[in-house]
Short mmCIF file of C-alpha atoms and ligand atoms in Angstrom, two decimals:
data_model
loop_
_atom_site.label_atom_id
_atom_site.label_comp_id
_atom_site.label_asym_id
_atom_site.label_seq_id
_atom_site.Cartn_x
_atom_site.Cartn_y
_atom_site.Cartn_z
CA MET A 234 0.00 0.00 0.00
CA TRP A 235 2.95 2.33 0.73
CA ILE A 236 4.22 1.85 -2.80
CA THR A 237 0.77 2.80 -4.14
CA LEU A 238 0.83 5.94 -2.00
CA LEU A 239 4.34 6.79 -3.20
CA THR A 240 3.35 6.31 -6.83
CA ALA A 241 0.37 8.64 -6.26
CA VAL A 242 2.72 11.30 -4.92
CA ALA A 243 5.20 10.73 -7.77
CA GLU A 244 2.42 10.90 -10.34
CA SER A 245 1.09 14.17 -9.02
CA ALA A 246 4.62 15.68 -8.83
CA LEU A 247 5.38 14.58 -12.38
CA GLU A 248 2.11 16.03 -13.64
CA GLN A 249 2.87 19.35 -11.99
CA LEU A 250 6.28 19.32 -13.63
CA LEU A 251 4.80 18.46 -17.03
CA ASN A 252 2.32 21.29 -16.75
CA LYS A 253 4.88 23.83 -15.57
CA GLU A 254 7.51 22.85 -18.11
CA PRO A 255 5.69 22.55 -21.45
CA ALA A 256 9.03 21.77 -23.15
CA LEU A 257 9.12 18.48 -21.24
CA ALA A 258 5.64 17.54 -22.47
CA VAL A 259 6.74 18.33 -26.05
CA GLN A 260 9.82 16.11 -25.64
CA LEU A 261 7.66 13.29 -24.33
CA ALA A 262 5.13 13.52 -27.17
CA ALA A 263 6.80 10.54 -28.90
CA THR A 264 6.27 8.39 -25.79
CA GLN A 265 2.53 9.01 -25.64
CA HIS A 266 0.49 5.90 -24.73
CA LYS A 267 3.66 3.84 -24.29
CA THR A 268 4.74 2.21 -21.04
CA LEU A 269 8.27 2.29 -19.69
CA ALA A 270 8.83 -0.18 -16.86
CA VAL A 271 11.88 -0.15 -14.58
CA THR A 272 12.78 -3.08 -12.35
CA LEU A 273 15.19 -2.16 -9.57
CA THR A 274 16.76 -5.45 -8.56
CA ASP A 275 18.23 -4.11 -5.29
CA LEU A 276 14.81 -2.90 -4.12
CA GLU A 277 12.88 -5.81 -5.69
CA LEU A 278 10.53 -3.26 -7.18
CA CYS A 279 9.05 -2.76 -10.63
CA CYS A 280 7.56 0.65 -11.41
CA ALA A 281 6.11 1.87 -14.66
CA LEU A 282 5.47 5.20 -16.29
CA HIS A 283 2.74 5.75 -18.85
CA TYR A 284 2.39 9.17 -20.42
CA VAL A 285 -1.05 9.68 -21.96
CA GLY A 286 -0.55 13.20 -23.32
CA GLU A 287 -2.79 16.18 -22.87
CA GLN A 288 -6.31 15.74 -21.53
CA GLN A 289 -8.49 18.86 -21.41
CA GLY A 290 -5.40 21.03 -21.78
CA LYS A 291 -3.46 19.31 -18.99
CA ALA A 292 -0.63 16.82 -19.35
CA ARG A 293 -1.54 13.47 -17.75
CA CYS A 294 0.54 10.48 -16.81
CA PHE A 295 0.20 7.31 -14.76
CA VAL A 296 2.85 5.98 -12.40
CA TYR A 297 2.39 2.37 -11.33
CA GLY A 298 4.05 0.45 -8.51
CA ASN A 299 4.48 -3.34 -8.48
CA TYR A 300 3.92 -3.40 -12.23
CA GLN A 301 3.46 -6.92 -13.62
CA ASP A 302 2.42 -6.42 -17.24
CA GLN A 303 4.21 -6.29 -20.55
CA ALA A 304 5.76 -2.83 -21.16
CA ASP A 305 6.93 -1.27 -24.44
CA CYS A 306 10.36 -0.94 -22.88
CA HIS A 307 11.54 -2.73 -19.76
CA ILE A 308 14.76 -1.74 -18.01
CA THR A 309 16.24 -3.98 -15.33
CA THR A 310 19.00 -2.41 -13.27
CA THR A 311 20.00 -1.14 -9.82
CA LEU A 312 19.19 2.19 -8.21
CA SER A 313 22.76 3.51 -8.50
CA THR A 314 23.01 2.59 -12.18
CA LEU A 315 19.67 4.27 -12.81
CA GLN A 316 21.17 7.56 -11.65
CA GLU A 317 23.82 7.27 -14.38
CA LEU A 318 21.00 7.26 -16.92
CA SER A 319 20.55 10.99 -16.45
CA ASP A 320 23.27 11.15 -19.12
CA PRO A 321 21.55 9.61 -22.19
CA SER A 322 24.87 8.82 -23.90
CA GLN A 323 25.62 6.31 -21.10
CA LEU A 324 22.74 4.00 -22.00
CA THR A 325 24.55 1.85 -24.57
CA ARG A 326 27.71 1.70 -22.41
CA LEU A 327 25.71 0.48 -19.41
CA ILE A 328 24.04 -2.21 -21.56
CA ARG A 329 27.45 -3.30 -22.93
CA GLU A 330 28.85 -3.52 -19.40
CA GLU A 331 25.81 -5.60 -18.41
CA LYS A 332 24.93 -3.12 -15.67
CA LEU A 333 21.57 -2.65 -17.29
CA ASP A 334 19.27 -4.97 -19.19
CA LEU A 335 16.88 -3.50 -21.71
CA GLU A 336 14.00 -5.34 -23.35
CA GLY A 337 11.84 -3.72 -26.03
CA ASP A 338 11.97 -0.26 -27.53
CA LEU A 339 15.40 1.34 -26.93
CA GLN A 340 14.18 4.66 -28.36
CA LEU A 341 11.53 4.95 -25.65
CA ALA A 342 14.18 4.76 -22.92
CA GLN A 343 16.35 7.25 -24.81
CA SER A 344 13.44 9.68 -25.22
CA TYR A 345 12.73 9.66 -21.47
CA SER A 346 16.40 9.95 -20.57
CA LYS A 347 16.89 12.85 -23.04
CA ALA A 348 13.73 14.66 -21.93
CA PHE A 349 14.68 14.61 -18.25
CA ALA A 350 18.40 15.28 -18.84
CA GLY A 351 17.56 18.42 -20.83
CA LEU A 352 15.27 19.69 -18.11
CA ASN A 353 16.23 23.13 -16.86
CA ILE A 354 13.64 24.20 -14.32
CA ASP A 355 13.29 27.92 -13.71
CA TRP A 356 12.49 27.63 -10.00
CA ALA A 357 12.44 31.41 -9.46
CA GLU A 358 9.78 31.82 -12.13
CA HIS A 359 7.57 29.06 -10.62
CA LEU A 360 8.03 30.21 -7.03
CA SER A 361 7.32 33.84 -7.87
CA ASN A 362 3.67 32.88 -8.49
CA HIS A 363 3.40 31.90 -4.82
CA LEU A 364 5.94 34.12 -3.06
CA GLY A 365 6.33 37.18 -5.25
CA ASP A 366 9.32 38.06 -7.44
CA ALA A 367 11.87 39.31 -4.90
CA PRO A 368 11.47 36.57 -2.22
CA ALA A 369 11.50 33.89 -4.95
CA GLN A 370 14.77 35.24 -6.44
CA LEU A 371 16.29 35.46 -2.96
CA LEU A 372 15.25 31.93 -2.02
CA VAL A 373 16.55 30.42 -5.26
CA ALA A 374 19.85 32.34 -4.92
CA GLN A 375 20.23 31.09 -1.32
CA CYS A 376 19.50 27.52 -2.36
CA GLU A 377 21.99 27.78 -5.21
CA ARG A 378 24.65 29.06 -2.78
CA ALA A 379 23.83 26.28 -0.28
CA LYS A 380 24.10 23.71 -3.07
CA GLN A 381 27.50 25.06 -4.13
CA ARG A 382 28.69 25.13 -0.55
CA GLY A 383 27.42 21.58 -0.08
CA ALA A 384 29.21 20.47 -3.23
CA SER A 385 32.46 22.09 -2.11
CA HIS A 386 32.18 20.47 1.37
CA LEU A 387 31.52 17.15 -0.30
CA GLY A 388 34.60 17.68 -2.47
CA ILE A 389 36.75 18.39 0.61
CA LEU A 390 35.31 15.35 2.39
CA LYS A 391 36.04 13.12 -0.61
CA ARG A 392 39.62 14.42 -0.88
CA THR A 393 40.22 13.94 2.86
CA VAL A 394 38.91 10.38 2.81
CA THR A 395 41.02 9.55 -0.27
CA GLN A 396 44.11 11.04 1.41
CA LEU A 397 43.45 9.11 4.61
CA CYS A 398 43.08 5.87 2.67
CA GLN A 399 46.32 6.50 0.81
CA ASP A 400 48.21 7.30 4.04
CA GLU A 401 46.80 4.15 5.60
CA LEU A 402 47.90 2.16 2.56
CA ASN A 403 51.46 3.50 2.90
CA VAL A 404 51.86 2.25 6.46
CA ALA A 405 49.65 -0.82 6.27
CA VAL A 406 51.22 -4.25 5.70
CA HIS A 407 50.65 -5.54 2.20
CA PRO A 408 48.83 -8.90 1.96
CA LEU A 409 51.83 -10.38 0.11
CA GLU A 410 54.05 -9.49 3.07
CA VAL A 411 51.62 -11.19 5.44
CA ARG A 412 51.65 -14.32 3.30
CA GLN A 413 55.48 -14.33 3.20
CA PHE A 414 55.60 -13.86 6.97
CA LYS A 415 53.22 -16.83 7.44
CA THR A 416 55.36 -19.04 5.17
CA HIS A 417 58.49 -18.13 7.14
CA THR A 418 56.77 -18.83 10.46
CA ARG A 419 55.57 -22.20 9.19
CA GLN A 420 59.10 -23.13 7.99
CA LEU A 421 60.56 -22.07 11.34
CA ALA A 422 58.00 -24.22 13.19
CA GLN A 423 58.90 -27.23 11.04
CA GLN A 424 62.63 -26.69 11.66
CA LEU A 425 61.97 -26.41 15.39
CA ALA A 426 59.99 -29.67 15.38
CA ALA A 427 62.84 -31.43 13.53
CA LEU A 428 65.38 -30.01 16.02
CA GLU A 429 63.23 -31.18 18.93
CA GLN A 430 63.10 -34.68 17.47
CA ARG A 431 66.93 -34.76 17.10
CA ILE A 432 67.45 -33.54 20.69
CA ASN A 433 65.07 -36.23 21.92
CA ALA A 434 66.89 -38.90 19.89
CA LEU A 435 70.31 -37.72 21.20
CA SER A 436 69.17 -37.57 24.82
CA GLU A 437 67.92 -41.20 24.59
CA LEU A 438 71.42 -42.38 23.66
CA MET B 251 -33.55 -3.49 -1.48
CA VAL B 252 -30.14 -2.97 -3.24
CA ALA B 253 -31.76 -0.66 -5.78
CA ASP B 254 -33.36 1.46 -3.03
CA VAL B 255 -30.07 1.71 -1.19
CA PHE B 256 -28.18 3.06 -4.19
CA HIS B 257 -30.98 5.40 -5.29
CA SER B 258 -30.86 6.83 -1.82
CA VAL B 259 -27.06 7.19 -1.53
CA ALA B 260 -26.30 8.26 -5.15
CA ALA B 261 -26.14 12.02 -4.62
CA LYS B 262 -23.81 11.85 -1.60
CA TYR B 263 -21.95 8.71 -2.74
CA ASP B 264 -18.56 10.30 -3.54
CA VAL B 265 -18.41 12.39 -0.36
CA MET B 266 -19.37 9.37 1.74
CA ASN B 267 -16.81 7.19 -0.03
CA ASP B 268 -13.99 9.58 0.89
CA LEU B 269 -15.29 10.01 4.42
CA MET B 270 -15.93 6.35 5.17
CA SER B 271 -12.60 5.10 3.85
CA PHE B 272 -10.57 8.19 4.87
CA GLY B 273 -9.76 8.53 1.16
CA ILE B 274 -8.05 5.13 1.04
CA HIS B 275 -10.51 3.88 -1.60
CA ARG B 276 -8.52 6.02 -4.05
CA LEU B 277 -5.41 3.94 -3.35
CA TRP B 278 -7.35 0.68 -3.74
CA LYS B 279 -8.61 1.93 -7.09
CA ARG B 280 -5.10 2.99 -8.13
CA GLN B 281 -3.89 -0.53 -7.49
CA THR B 282 -6.76 -1.88 -9.59
CA ILE B 283 -5.72 0.35 -12.50
CA ALA B 284 -2.08 -0.69 -12.11
CA CYS B 285 -3.09 -4.35 -12.38
CA SER B 286 -5.58 -3.86 -15.22
CA GLY B 287 -3.13 -3.77 -18.12
CA VAL B 288 -5.49 -1.34 -19.88
CA ARG B 289 -3.88 0.14 -23.01
CA GLN B 290 -4.69 2.44 -25.88
CA GLY B 291 -7.49 1.04 -28.05
CA HIS B 292 -8.87 -1.33 -25.40
CA LYS B 293 -12.57 -1.84 -24.80
CA VAL B 294 -13.17 -1.76 -21.05
CA LEU B 295 -16.28 -2.35 -18.94
CA ASP B 296 -16.42 -0.66 -15.52
CA LEU B 297 -19.20 -2.84 -14.16
CA ALA B 298 -21.26 -1.65 -11.18
CA GLY B 299 -19.23 1.46 -11.92
CA GLY B 300 -21.52 3.81 -10.00
CA THR B 301 -20.15 7.33 -10.10
CA GLY B 302 -17.34 6.32 -12.48
CA ASP B 303 -14.04 6.78 -10.61
CA LEU B 304 -12.41 3.97 -12.57
CA THR B 305 -14.12 4.97 -15.82
CA ALA B 306 -12.51 8.42 -15.62
CA LYS B 307 -9.01 6.93 -15.49
CA PHE B 308 -9.66 4.22 -18.05
CA SER B 309 -11.00 6.80 -20.51
CA GLU B 310 -7.55 8.48 -20.44
CA LEU B 311 -5.71 5.20 -20.83
CA VAL B 312 -7.69 3.81 -23.78
CA GLY B 313 -7.48 7.09 -25.72
CA GLU B 314 -9.66 8.07 -28.63
CA SER B 315 -9.36 4.70 -30.33
CA GLY B 316 -10.63 2.83 -27.28
CA GLN B 317 -13.91 2.72 -25.42
CA VAL B 318 -15.05 2.55 -21.81
CA ILE B 319 -18.52 1.45 -20.81
CA LEU B 320 -19.81 2.55 -17.44
CA GLY B 321 -22.35 -0.13 -16.59
CA ASP B 322 -24.64 -0.09 -13.55
CA ILE B 323 -28.03 -1.49 -12.64
CA ASN B 324 -29.05 1.75 -10.97
CA ASP B 325 -29.98 4.75 -13.11
CA SER B 326 -29.53 7.27 -10.26
CA MET B 327 -25.91 6.18 -9.80
CA LEU B 328 -25.38 6.24 -13.59
CA ARG B 329 -26.79 9.75 -13.81
CA VAL B 330 -24.52 11.03 -11.04
CA GLY B 331 -21.59 9.31 -12.76
CA ARG B 332 -22.42 10.75 -16.17
CA ASP B 333 -22.77 14.31 -14.80
CA LYS B 334 -19.50 14.03 -12.89
CA LEU B 335 -17.53 12.71 -15.87
CA ARG B 336 -18.99 15.31 -18.22
CA ASP B 337 -18.02 18.04 -15.77
CA LEU B 338 -14.51 16.60 -15.80
CA GLY B 339 -14.56 16.92 -19.59
CA ARG B 340 -14.48 13.14 -20.16
CA VAL B 341 -16.50 12.79 -23.33
CA GLY B 342 -16.10 10.95 -26.58
CA ASN B 343 -15.00 7.48 -25.54
CA ILE B 344 -17.41 6.72 -22.68
CA GLU B 345 -20.81 5.04 -22.93
CA TYR B 346 -23.31 4.84 -20.09
CA VAL B 347 -25.39 1.68 -20.06
CA GLN B 348 -27.88 0.42 -17.49
CA MET B 349 -27.25 -3.29 -17.10
CA ASN B 350 -27.44 -6.21 -14.73
CA ALA B 351 -24.12 -7.95 -14.04
CA GLU B 352 -25.95 -11.30 -14.19
CA ALA B 353 -26.88 -10.88 -17.86
CA LEU B 354 -24.39 -8.59 -19.61
CA PRO B 355 -25.71 -7.10 -22.84
CA PHE B 356 -22.58 -7.77 -24.96
CA PRO B 357 -21.70 -10.36 -27.59
CA ASP B 358 -19.30 -13.18 -26.65
CA ASN B 359 -15.56 -12.33 -26.70
CA SER B 360 -16.04 -8.59 -27.11
CA LEU B 361 -14.24 -6.87 -24.17
CA ASP B 362 -10.57 -6.58 -23.23
CA VAL B 363 -10.94 -5.81 -19.52
CA ILE B 364 -13.78 -5.88 -16.99
CA THR B 365 -13.50 -4.32 -13.55
CA ILE B 366 -16.09 -4.55 -10.81
CA ALA B 367 -15.23 -2.41 -7.79
CA PHE B 368 -17.27 -2.78 -4.61
CA GLY B 369 -20.13 -4.10 -6.71
CA LEU B 370 -20.00 -7.91 -6.67
CA ARG B 371 -21.19 -8.19 -3.08
CA ASN B 372 -24.45 -6.47 -4.10
CA VAL B 373 -25.13 -8.91 -6.96
CA THR B 374 -27.70 -11.57 -6.05
CA ASP B 375 -26.36 -14.46 -8.14
CA LYS B 376 -22.59 -13.95 -8.09
CA ASP B 377 -21.80 -17.20 -9.94
CA LYS B 378 -24.12 -16.24 -12.77
CA ALA B 379 -22.52 -12.78 -12.94
CA LEU B 380 -19.00 -14.26 -13.06
CA ARG B 381 -20.03 -16.63 -15.88
CA SER B 382 -21.55 -13.71 -17.76
CA MET B 383 -18.31 -11.70 -17.40
CA TYR B 384 -16.28 -14.68 -18.62
CA ARG B 385 -18.50 -15.04 -21.68
CA VAL B 386 -18.12 -11.42 -22.86
CA LEU B 387 -14.35 -11.19 -22.30
CA LYS B 388 -12.06 -11.71 -25.30
CA PRO B 389 -9.50 -14.50 -25.09
CA GLY B 390 -6.53 -12.83 -23.38
CA GLY B 391 -8.90 -10.52 -21.52
CA ARG B 392 -8.99 -10.17 -17.79
CA LEU B 393 -11.38 -9.53 -14.91
CA LEU B 394 -10.52 -7.53 -11.81
CA VAL B 395 -12.72 -7.72 -8.73
CA LEU B 396 -12.05 -5.12 -6.05
CA GLU B 397 -14.12 -5.92 -2.98
CA PHE B 398 -14.23 -5.88 0.79
CA SER B 399 -12.90 -9.14 2.16
CA LYS B 400 -11.75 -10.82 5.34
CA THR B 401 -8.81 -9.73 7.42
CA ASP B 402 -7.07 -12.41 9.47
CA ASN B 403 -5.59 -9.83 11.83
CA GLU B 404 -7.77 -10.18 14.94
CA ALA B 405 -7.22 -6.68 16.32
CA LEU B 406 -7.85 -5.08 12.95
CA SER B 407 -10.95 -7.23 12.49
CA LYS B 408 -12.43 -6.09 15.84
CA LEU B 409 -11.69 -2.45 15.12
CA TYR B 410 -13.19 -2.81 11.67
CA ASP B 411 -16.38 -4.44 13.04
CA PHE B 412 -16.84 -1.66 15.56
CA TYR B 413 -16.28 0.91 12.82
CA SER B 414 -18.71 -0.76 10.35
CA PHE B 415 -21.61 -1.29 12.73
CA ASN B 416 -21.32 1.78 14.94
CA ILE B 417 -19.44 4.62 13.32
CA LEU B 418 -20.44 3.98 9.68
CA PRO B 419 -24.26 4.16 10.17
CA THR B 420 -23.84 7.25 12.36
CA MET B 421 -21.76 8.91 9.65
CA GLY B 422 -24.43 7.88 7.11
CA LYS B 423 -27.07 9.50 9.26
CA LEU B 424 -25.15 12.72 9.80
CA VAL B 425 -23.91 13.26 6.25
CA ALA B 426 -26.49 11.56 4.05
CA ASN B 427 -29.35 11.42 6.58
CA ASP B 428 -29.65 7.68 5.84
CA SER B 429 -28.32 5.31 8.49
CA GLU B 430 -30.29 2.30 7.16
CA SER B 431 -28.49 2.22 3.80
CA TYR B 432 -25.11 2.35 5.50
CA ARG B 433 -26.13 -0.41 7.93
CA TYR B 434 -27.05 -2.49 4.87
CA LEU B 435 -23.64 -1.74 3.31
CA ALA B 436 -21.87 -2.94 6.46
CA GLU B 437 -23.96 -6.13 6.54
CA SER B 438 -23.40 -6.86 2.86
CA ILE B 439 -19.64 -6.67 3.48
CA ARG B 440 -19.96 -9.41 6.12
CA MET B 441 -21.94 -11.64 3.76
CA HIS B 442 -19.39 -11.40 0.95
CA PRO B 443 -17.24 -14.50 0.29
CA ASP B 444 -13.69 -14.47 1.66
CA GLN B 445 -10.57 -14.36 -0.55
CA GLU B 446 -10.17 -18.10 -1.19
CA THR B 447 -13.91 -18.67 -1.77
CA LEU B 448 -14.10 -15.89 -4.36
CA LYS B 449 -10.97 -17.22 -6.07
CA SER B 450 -12.61 -20.68 -6.35
CA MET B 451 -15.81 -19.08 -7.65
CA MET B 452 -13.81 -17.34 -10.39
CA GLU B 453 -12.10 -20.61 -11.32
CA GLU B 454 -15.46 -22.33 -11.36
CA ALA B 455 -16.73 -19.71 -13.83
CA GLY B 456 -13.80 -20.55 -16.14
CA PHE B 457 -11.20 -17.95 -15.20
CA GLU B 458 -7.57 -19.04 -15.37
CA GLN B 459 -4.56 -17.93 -13.34
CA ALA B 460 -6.97 -16.58 -10.73
CA SER B 461 -5.11 -14.84 -7.92
CA TYR B 462 -5.65 -12.15 -5.33
CA GLN B 463 -3.74 -9.60 -3.32
CA ASN B 464 -4.83 -8.28 0.05
CA LEU B 465 -4.97 -4.53 0.47
CA THR B 466 -4.97 -2.80 3.86
CA GLY B 467 -4.50 -6.04 5.75
CA GLY B 468 -7.21 -7.91 3.83
CA ILE B 469 -10.02 -5.44 4.58
CA VAL B 470 -10.12 -5.24 0.80
CA ALA B 471 -8.87 -7.77 -1.75
CA LEU B 472 -8.13 -7.40 -5.43
CA HIS B 473 -8.85 -10.59 -7.38
CA ARG B 474 -7.65 -11.07 -10.93
CA GLY B 475 -8.46 -13.78 -13.47
CA PHE B 476 -7.82 -14.31 -17.17
CA LYS B 477 -9.72 -15.85 -20.04
CA PHE B 478 -7.37 -17.65 -22.48
C1 SAM C 295 -20.72 0.52 -3.73
S1 SAM C 295 -21.17 0.98 -5.35
C2 SAM C 295 -19.64 0.97 -6.20
C3 SAM C 295 -19.47 2.04 -7.21
C4 SAM C 295 -18.10 2.18 -7.83
N1 SAM C 295 -17.71 1.00 -8.54
C5 SAM C 295 -17.05 2.56 -6.83
O1 SAM C 295 -16.16 1.76 -6.58
O2 SAM C 295 -17.06 3.67 -6.33
C6 SAM C 295 -21.98 -0.47 -5.92
C7 SAM C 295 -22.68 -0.31 -7.24
O3 SAM C 295 -23.10 -1.59 -7.69
C8 SAM C 295 -24.30 -1.43 -8.42
N2 SAM C 295 -24.96 -2.74 -8.56
C9 SAM C 295 -25.55 -3.48 -7.59
N3 SAM C 295 -26.05 -4.62 -8.11
C10 SAM C 295 -25.74 -4.62 -9.42
C11 SAM C 295 -25.98 -5.54 -10.50
N4 SAM C 295 -26.61 -6.70 -10.30
N5 SAM C 295 -25.52 -5.21 -11.73
C12 SAM C 295 -24.87 -4.04 -11.94
N6 SAM C 295 -24.63 -3.14 -10.98
C13 SAM C 295 -25.05 -3.43 -9.72
C14 SAM C 295 -25.04 -0.40 -7.58
O4 SAM C 295 -26.08 0.23 -8.29
C15 SAM C 295 -23.93 0.55 -7.19
O5 SAM C 295 -23.81 1.63 -8.08
#
């Protein structure tokens, strides 16, 4: 039931987007009345998207959860690989590397990927309808700055972690060294056992 | 009796539906659409369709080349449904037909999908209705039955009983000024066959690959069967 609720939320968000960004609806015109299903193997979930075009001047689509029917295009992949699809040129590479399985109409997947990749939402314009021009501009500018700051912090964090790992690698014992050490210890133990046997034999004389 | 009930509740049906189920009936119907496999060009029957919630969605999915028939035995419900859908601008691919589920007025093998949402429990001869649905479906077609069912969660079951026989009729009285009809609705839910029994009834009528999924802990179940 939660999946159904989530798909309802996703559907309504997507419809709002389609109606606010007419360019997206134009890009998706070729996908009208076709179903794109995506199975995410890590989440054991199959969702589907069905764009039906404009109805009474409004763009309409259906988002299904737990989809079980035949789709025009069916992608099977993982959540992380799906994120890479935001770059449409990666599709064929991902298929070649067997990170993604595609059954059916390749063009349908490409159309969706291209339509969403080319999306450039003018948040200030949309928000100004609710907040007024100046507060909307201010809010978007703040968010943009926060995003940049976030990205720069993330960059620093990534660099620090990489550096730490490299430093650790420099001082850590290599697995080959461990194996060599084990072999030496084993040889030493054998020599000791042999020596013990000889001492025992000599002391019995 | 059934006819009187639906004549009497027709005008307030949608408001009561949202109130009584706290809006959850919309999610149950969403799941029915997701499992329907309805596509462009399909011919779909929304049987016992009442005020046409499912019809509205199907009319978008089948497009101009398809057709949806809103079928109901009760002309008051049909009229409310027709007015609502026309106000929503849904015209062109919807037909409104008064019909009895026990004797569907269609030729053999003529429909792609039939749905019956919260309607089968009101049908007197359910086996006859299921056979009639099987007859009019095309090979490859499917039937979806969305209906109240039995929950095996004891706590939920008790809560649900209290709600159905105490709160529901009171709500019916306050909002629709008609506690009797809502008492009948609660009783008809109790009389309806449980999940396994309905599945067997569908198989008996000829449906293949009959299966069901429980929604909201089994308070409602969605049954699906195919004709091959
Ligand atoms: C609870 S309403 C359901 C309406 C709608 N499907 C929904 O889910 O909102 C039940 C409907 O079944 C209809 N009905 C009852 N017996 C019927 C029969 N034998 N044939 C066709 N419709 C019937 C009633 O008139 C009523 O509109």
